[in-house]
Coordinates of C-alpha atoms (C1' of nucleotides) in Angstrom, one line a residue:
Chain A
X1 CA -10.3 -33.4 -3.7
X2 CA -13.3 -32.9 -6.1
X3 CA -13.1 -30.7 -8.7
X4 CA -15.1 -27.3 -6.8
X5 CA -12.5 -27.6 -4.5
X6 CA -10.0 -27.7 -7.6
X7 CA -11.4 -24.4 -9.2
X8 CA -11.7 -22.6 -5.9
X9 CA -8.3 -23.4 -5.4
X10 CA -7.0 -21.9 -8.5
X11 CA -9.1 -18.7 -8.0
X12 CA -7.2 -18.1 -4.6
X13 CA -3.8 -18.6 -5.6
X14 CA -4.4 -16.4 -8.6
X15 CA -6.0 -13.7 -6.2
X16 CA -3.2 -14.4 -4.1
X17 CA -0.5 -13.5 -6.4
X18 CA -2.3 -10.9 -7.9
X19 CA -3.3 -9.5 -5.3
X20 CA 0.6 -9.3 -3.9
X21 CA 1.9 -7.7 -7.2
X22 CA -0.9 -5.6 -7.9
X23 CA -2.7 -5.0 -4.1
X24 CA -6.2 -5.8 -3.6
X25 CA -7.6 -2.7 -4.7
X26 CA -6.9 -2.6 -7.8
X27 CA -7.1 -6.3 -8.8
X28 CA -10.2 -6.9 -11.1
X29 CA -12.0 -9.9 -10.4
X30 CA -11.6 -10.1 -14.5
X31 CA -7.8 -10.2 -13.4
X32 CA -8.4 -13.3 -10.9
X33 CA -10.4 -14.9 -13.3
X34 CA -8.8 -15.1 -16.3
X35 CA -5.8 -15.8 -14.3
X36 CA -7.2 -18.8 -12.7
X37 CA -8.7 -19.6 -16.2
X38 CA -12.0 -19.5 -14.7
X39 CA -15.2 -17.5 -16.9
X40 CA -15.9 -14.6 -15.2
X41 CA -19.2 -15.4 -14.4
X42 CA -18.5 -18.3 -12.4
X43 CA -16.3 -16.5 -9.9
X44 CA -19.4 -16.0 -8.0
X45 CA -20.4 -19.5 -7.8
X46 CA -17.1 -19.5 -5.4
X47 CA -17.5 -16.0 -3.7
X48 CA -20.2 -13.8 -2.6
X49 CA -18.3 -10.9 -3.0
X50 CA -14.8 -9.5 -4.0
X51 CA -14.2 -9.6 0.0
X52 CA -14.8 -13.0 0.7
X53 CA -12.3 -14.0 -2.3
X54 CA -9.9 -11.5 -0.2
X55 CA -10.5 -13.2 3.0
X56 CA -10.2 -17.2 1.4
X57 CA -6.8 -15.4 0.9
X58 CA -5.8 -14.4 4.3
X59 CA -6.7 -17.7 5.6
X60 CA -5.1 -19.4 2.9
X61 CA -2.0 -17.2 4.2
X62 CA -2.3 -17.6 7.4
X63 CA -2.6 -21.6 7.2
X64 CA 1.1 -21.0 4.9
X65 CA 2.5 -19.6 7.9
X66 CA 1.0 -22.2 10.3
X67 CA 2.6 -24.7 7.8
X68 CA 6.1 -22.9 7.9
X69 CA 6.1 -22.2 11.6
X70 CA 5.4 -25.6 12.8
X71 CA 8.5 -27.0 10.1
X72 CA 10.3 -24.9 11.8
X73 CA 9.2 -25.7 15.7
X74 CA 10.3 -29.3 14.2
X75 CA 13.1 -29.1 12.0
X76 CA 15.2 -27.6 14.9
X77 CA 15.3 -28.3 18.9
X78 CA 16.6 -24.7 19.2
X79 CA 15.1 -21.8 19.4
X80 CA 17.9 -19.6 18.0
X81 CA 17.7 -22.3 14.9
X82 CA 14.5 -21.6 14.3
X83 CA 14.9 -17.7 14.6
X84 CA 17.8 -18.0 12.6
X85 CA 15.5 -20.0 9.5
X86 CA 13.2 -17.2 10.0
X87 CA 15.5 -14.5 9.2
X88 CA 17.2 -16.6 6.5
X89 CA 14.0 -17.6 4.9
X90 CA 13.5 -13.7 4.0
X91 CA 16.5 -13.9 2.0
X92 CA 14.7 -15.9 -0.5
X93 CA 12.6 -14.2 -1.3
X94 CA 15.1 -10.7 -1.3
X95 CA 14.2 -10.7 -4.9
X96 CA 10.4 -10.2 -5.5
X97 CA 10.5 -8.3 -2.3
X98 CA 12.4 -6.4 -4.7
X99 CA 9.7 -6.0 -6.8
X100 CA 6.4 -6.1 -5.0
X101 CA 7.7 -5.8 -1.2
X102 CA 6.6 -8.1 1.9
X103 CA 3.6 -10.4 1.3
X104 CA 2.3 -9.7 4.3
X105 CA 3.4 -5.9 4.9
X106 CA 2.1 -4.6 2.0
X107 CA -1.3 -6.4 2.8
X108 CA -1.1 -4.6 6.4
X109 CA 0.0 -1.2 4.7
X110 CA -3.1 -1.3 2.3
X111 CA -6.1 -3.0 4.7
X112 CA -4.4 -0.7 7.5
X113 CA -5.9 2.5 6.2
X114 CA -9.8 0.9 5.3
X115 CA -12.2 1.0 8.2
X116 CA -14.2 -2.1 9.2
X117 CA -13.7 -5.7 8.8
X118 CA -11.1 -6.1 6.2
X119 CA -8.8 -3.5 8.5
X120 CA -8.2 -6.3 10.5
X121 CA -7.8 -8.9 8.5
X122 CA -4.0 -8.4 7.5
X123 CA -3.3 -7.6 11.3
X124 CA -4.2 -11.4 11.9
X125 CA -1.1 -12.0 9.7
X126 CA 1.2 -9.9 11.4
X127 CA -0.1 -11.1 15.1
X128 CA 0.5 -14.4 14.1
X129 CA 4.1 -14.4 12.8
X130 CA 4.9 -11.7 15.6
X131 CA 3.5 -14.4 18.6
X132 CA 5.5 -17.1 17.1
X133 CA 8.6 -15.1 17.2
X134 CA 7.8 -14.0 20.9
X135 CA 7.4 -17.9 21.7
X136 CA 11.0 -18.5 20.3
X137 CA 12.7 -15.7 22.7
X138 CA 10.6 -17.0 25.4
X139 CA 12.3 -20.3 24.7
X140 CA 15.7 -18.5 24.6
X141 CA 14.6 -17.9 28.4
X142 CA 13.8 -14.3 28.0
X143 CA 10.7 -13.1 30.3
X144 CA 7.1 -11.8 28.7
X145 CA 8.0 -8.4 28.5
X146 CA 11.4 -8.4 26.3
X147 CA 10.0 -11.4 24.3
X148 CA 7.7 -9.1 23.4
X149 CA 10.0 -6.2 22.9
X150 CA 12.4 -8.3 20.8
X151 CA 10.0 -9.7 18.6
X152 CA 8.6 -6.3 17.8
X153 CA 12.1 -5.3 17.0
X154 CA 13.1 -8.5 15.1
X155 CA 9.7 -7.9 12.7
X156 CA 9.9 -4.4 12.2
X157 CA 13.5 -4.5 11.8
X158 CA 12.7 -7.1 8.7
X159 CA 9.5 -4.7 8.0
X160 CA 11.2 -1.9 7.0
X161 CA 14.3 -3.3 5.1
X162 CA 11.6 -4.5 3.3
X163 CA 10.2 -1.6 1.9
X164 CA 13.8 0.4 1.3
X165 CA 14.1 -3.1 -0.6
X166 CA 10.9 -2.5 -2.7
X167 CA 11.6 0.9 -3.2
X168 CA 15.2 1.3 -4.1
X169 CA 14.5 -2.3 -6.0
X170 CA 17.8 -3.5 -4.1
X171 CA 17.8 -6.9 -3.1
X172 CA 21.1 -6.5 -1.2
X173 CA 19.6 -4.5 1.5
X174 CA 17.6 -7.6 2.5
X175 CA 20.9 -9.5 2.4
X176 CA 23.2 -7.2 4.1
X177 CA 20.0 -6.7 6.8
X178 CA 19.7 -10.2 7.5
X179 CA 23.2 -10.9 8.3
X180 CA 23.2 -8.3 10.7
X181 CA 20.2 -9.9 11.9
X182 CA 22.0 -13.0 12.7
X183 CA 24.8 -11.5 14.7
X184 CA 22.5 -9.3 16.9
X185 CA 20.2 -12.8 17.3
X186 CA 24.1 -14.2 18.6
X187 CA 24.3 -11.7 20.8
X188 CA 20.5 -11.5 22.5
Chain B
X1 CA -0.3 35.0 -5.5
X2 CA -3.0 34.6 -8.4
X3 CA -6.2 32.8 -7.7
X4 CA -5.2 30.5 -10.3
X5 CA -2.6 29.2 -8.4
X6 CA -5.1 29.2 -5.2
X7 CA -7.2 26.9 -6.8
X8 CA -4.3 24.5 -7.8
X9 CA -2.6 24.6 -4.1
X10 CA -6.4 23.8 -3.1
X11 CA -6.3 20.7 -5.7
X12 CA -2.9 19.5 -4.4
X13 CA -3.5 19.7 -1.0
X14 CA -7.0 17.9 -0.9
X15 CA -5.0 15.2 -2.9
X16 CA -2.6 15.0 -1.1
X17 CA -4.6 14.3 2.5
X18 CA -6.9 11.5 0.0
X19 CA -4.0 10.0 -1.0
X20 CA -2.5 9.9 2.0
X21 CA -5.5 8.6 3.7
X22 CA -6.7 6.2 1.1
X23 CA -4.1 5.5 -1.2
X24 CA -3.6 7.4 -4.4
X25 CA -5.3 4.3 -6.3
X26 CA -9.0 4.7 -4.6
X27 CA -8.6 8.3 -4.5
X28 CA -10.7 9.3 -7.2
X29 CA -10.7 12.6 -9.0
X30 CA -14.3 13.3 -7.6
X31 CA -12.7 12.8 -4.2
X32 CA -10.0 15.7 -4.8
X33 CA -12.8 18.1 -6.4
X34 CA -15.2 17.9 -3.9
X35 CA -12.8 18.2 -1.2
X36 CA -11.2 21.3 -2.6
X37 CA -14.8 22.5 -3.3
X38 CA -13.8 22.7 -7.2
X39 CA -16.1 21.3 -9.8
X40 CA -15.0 18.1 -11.4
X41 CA -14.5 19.2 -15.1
X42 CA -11.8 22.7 -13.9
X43 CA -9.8 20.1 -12.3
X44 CA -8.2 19.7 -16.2
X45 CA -7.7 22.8 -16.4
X46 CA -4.9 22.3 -13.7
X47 CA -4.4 19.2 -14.6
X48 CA -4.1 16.6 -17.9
X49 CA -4.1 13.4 -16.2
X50 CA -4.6 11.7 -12.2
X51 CA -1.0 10.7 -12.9
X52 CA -0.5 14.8 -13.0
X53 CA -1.8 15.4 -9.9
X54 CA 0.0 12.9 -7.9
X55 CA 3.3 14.5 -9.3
X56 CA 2.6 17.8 -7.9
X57 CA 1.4 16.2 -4.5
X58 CA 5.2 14.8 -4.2
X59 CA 6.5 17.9 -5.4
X60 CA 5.0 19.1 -2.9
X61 CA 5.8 16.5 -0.3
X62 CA 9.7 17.2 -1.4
X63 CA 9.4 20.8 -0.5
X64 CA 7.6 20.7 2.8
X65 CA 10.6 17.6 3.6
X66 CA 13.4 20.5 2.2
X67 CA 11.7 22.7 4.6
X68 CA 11.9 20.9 7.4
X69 CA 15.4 19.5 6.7
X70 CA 16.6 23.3 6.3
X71 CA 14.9 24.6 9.4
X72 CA 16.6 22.0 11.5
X73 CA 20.1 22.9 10.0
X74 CA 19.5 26.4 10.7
X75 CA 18.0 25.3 14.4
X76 CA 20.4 23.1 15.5
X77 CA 24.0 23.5 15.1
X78 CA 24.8 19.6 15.8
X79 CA 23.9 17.3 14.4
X80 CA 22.8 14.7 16.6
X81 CA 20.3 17.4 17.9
X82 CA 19.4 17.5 14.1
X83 CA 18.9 13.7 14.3
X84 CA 17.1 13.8 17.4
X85 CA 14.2 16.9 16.0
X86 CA 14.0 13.7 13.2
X87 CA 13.2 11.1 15.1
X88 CA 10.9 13.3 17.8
X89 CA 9.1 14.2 15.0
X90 CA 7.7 10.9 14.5
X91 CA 6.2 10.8 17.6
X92 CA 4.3 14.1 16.7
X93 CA 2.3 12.2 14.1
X94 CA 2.2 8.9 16.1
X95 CA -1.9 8.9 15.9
X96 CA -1.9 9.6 12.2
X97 CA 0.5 7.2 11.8
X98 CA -1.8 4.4 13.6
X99 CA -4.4 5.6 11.7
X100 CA -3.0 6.1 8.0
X101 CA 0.8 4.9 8.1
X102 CA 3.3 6.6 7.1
X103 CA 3.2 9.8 4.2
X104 CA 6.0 8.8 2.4
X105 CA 6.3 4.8 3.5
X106 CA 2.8 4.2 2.4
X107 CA 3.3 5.8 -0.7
X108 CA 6.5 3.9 -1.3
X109 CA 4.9 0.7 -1.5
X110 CA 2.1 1.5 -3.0
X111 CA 4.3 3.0 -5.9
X112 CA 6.8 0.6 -5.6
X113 CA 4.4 -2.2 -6.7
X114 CA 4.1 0.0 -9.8
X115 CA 6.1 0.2 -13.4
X116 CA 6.7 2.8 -14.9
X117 CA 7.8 6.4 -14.3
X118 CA 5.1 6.6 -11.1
X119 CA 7.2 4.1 -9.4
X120 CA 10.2 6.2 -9.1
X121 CA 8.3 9.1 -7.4
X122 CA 7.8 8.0 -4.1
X123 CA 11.9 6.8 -4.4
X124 CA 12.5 10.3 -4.6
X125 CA 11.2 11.0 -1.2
X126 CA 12.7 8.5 0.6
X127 CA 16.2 9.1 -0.8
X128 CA 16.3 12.6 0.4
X129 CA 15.3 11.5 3.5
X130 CA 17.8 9.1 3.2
X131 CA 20.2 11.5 2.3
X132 CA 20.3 14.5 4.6
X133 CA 19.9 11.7 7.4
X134 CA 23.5 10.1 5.5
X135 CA 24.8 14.2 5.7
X136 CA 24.5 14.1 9.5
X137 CA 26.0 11.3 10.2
X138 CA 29.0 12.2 8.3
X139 CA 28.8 15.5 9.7
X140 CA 29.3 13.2 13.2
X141 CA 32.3 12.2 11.8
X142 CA 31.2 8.6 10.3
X143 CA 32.9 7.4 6.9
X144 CA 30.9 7.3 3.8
X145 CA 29.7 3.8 4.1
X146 CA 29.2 3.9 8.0
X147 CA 27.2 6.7 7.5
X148 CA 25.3 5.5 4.8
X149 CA 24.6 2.0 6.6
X150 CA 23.5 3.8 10.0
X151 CA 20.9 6.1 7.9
X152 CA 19.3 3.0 6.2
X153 CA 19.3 1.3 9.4
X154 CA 17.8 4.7 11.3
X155 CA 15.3 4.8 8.6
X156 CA 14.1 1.3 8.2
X157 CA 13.7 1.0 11.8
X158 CA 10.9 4.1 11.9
X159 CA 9.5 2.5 8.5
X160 CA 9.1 -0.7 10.6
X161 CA 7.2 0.6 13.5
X162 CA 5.5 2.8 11.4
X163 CA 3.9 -0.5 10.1
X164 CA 3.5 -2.4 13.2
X165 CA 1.9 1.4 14.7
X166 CA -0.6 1.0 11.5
X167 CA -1.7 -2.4 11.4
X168 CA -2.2 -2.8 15.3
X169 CA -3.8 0.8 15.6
X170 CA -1.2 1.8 18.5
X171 CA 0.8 4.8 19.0
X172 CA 2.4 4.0 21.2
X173 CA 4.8 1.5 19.5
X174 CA 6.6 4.7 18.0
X175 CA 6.8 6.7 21.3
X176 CA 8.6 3.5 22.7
X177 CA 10.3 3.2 19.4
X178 CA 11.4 6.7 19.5
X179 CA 13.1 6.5 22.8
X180 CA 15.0 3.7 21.5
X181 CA 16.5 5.0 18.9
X182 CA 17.3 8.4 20.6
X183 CA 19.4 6.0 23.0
X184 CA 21.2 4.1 19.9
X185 CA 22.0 7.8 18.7
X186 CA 23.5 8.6 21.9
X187 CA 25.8 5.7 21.9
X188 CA 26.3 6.4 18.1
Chain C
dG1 C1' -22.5 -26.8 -11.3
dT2 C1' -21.1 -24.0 -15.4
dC3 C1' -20.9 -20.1 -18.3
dT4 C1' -22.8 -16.1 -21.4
dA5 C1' -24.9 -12.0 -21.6
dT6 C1' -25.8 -8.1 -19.4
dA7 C1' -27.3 -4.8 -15.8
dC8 C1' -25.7 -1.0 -13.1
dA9 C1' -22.5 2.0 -10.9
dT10 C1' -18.2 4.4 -11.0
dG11 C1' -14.3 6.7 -12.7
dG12 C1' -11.2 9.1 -16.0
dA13 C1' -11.4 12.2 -19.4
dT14 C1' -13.4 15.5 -23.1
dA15 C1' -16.6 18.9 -25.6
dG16 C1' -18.1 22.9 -25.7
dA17 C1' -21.2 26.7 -23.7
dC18 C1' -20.4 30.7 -20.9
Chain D
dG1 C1' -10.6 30.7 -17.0
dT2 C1' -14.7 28.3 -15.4
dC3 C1' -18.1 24.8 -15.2
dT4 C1' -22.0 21.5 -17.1
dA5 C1' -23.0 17.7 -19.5
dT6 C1' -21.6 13.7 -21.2
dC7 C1' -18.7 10.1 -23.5
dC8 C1' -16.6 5.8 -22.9
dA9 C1' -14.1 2.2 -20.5
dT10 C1' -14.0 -0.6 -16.7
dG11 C1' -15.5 -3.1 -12.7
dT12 C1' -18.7 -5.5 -9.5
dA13 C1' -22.4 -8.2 -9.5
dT14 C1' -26.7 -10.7 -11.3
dA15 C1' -30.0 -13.2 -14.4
dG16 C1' -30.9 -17.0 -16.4
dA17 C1' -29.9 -20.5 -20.2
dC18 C1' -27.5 -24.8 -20.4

DNA sequence: GTCTATACATGGATAGAC
DNA sequence: GTCTATCCATGTATAGAC
């Protein structure tokens, strides 16, 4: 990988985790810079704009959960294993959801109120993650229509612990949630 | 009441709907003026900082949520039909919700990703929520912790689909939602 | 390809006339 | 109490030397 690629690299993972602990809005391209440890100036040898760094993000996000996904789809021959690693996965991260909340549903909560072409961006992430879910309960033998319905409930479920999690700053809710989780994914 | 204090509801009011609709960090202060037709520089007259006015708007916010909380103790005289005015009122604001998110879970974590004394505002919110939904369940005749864990579970589901209602710009995931958890509430 | 210097706009906040 | 003018910091983006 040349060295462009290198610097490009670092300015997306810095914009990345800035731009989880801060949000997008109020992360200074000064911020990703210095973070990165890349002159200010040069940012824009990378990216047109602040939006283009935003989307390199999303994509670099989405290609994440691509990664994760397809582990999954091949670490286990069952679909409740796989739903099960999904749940349990968002126990690991119980504590900086803590502090910043969900990766991707604070993303969704902040580019879901702009109009125009970053308002969908976020939405990409959450179609993505709720499709592969919906796949898994249609492995489970469920038909199109409750896939769907359980999926919606199995993300939103995990959504909104989230943000009680972020805003009491109480990782146990994500703990306690997720367990409950795993009985009622028993039971479906 | 004075027109000094009309001016300062005026203030509060525009800045609440902007940070509602845009989130308090992009809101600017030339935002709130125009909107409440006051020129920029008497907004420091009502106020000494932004920080200031997004204090009052959750003031506010807390009364208008005491309000309602009150009136549907005084309307109802059980309280599952207290639960169910909560939850129907969600669907009221379904296509603000796809538009904008939720008042208070928006707020939550966009404040939550804060330190400081901001981030424990929007907590404020949510916990009386959390609480008077807690009150009704024990008033059902659920133990403390029951009642506590089927209000954060009542709640964090309608956070949930408030998000997915957001980010995929449709309603009508809370009217399904809605009739959901007015179900689970029966069986409750 | 890389980086410094800087243009230009915006935003929070203040001074001070009325 | 009210409002204009303005200060000053910050932020995005560009020009242009190296």
């Amino acid at each position: 990988m040349s060295r462009k690629n290198d610097k490009r690299n670092r300015l997306v993972e810095a914009a990345n985790d800035l731009i989880y602990q801060q949000t997008f809005n109020s992360t200074t391209l000064a911020d990703i810079a210095t973070k990165a440890e890349v002159p200010l100036g040069n940012v824009y040898y990378y990216f047109k704009t602040k939006d283009d760094i935003l989307k390199a993000v999303v994509l670099k996000r989405s290609a994440v959960l691509q990664e994760l996904f397809t582990t999954w789809d091949q670490q286990f021959a069952q679909a409740k294993d796989r739903l099960r690693a999904f749940i349990r996965h968002s126990i690991e991260s119980a504590d900086t959801t803590a502090r910043f909340g969900c990766e991707m549903g604070s993303l969704c909560q902040e580019l879901g109120k702009y109009s125009g072409e970053l308002s969908h961006l976020a939405a990409e992430l959450m179609h993505k993650t709720l499709n592969w879910v919906e796949s898994q309960f249609k492995a489970l033998g469920k038909n199109e229509e409750t896939a769907s319905t359980l999926a919606k409930y199995l993300i939103s479920s995990m959504q909104g612990v989230s943000l009680l999690t972020l805003t009491f700053k109480d990782p146990s809710l994500i703990q306690r949630q997720s367990k409950n989780l795993e009985n009622w994914l028993e039971a479906a």
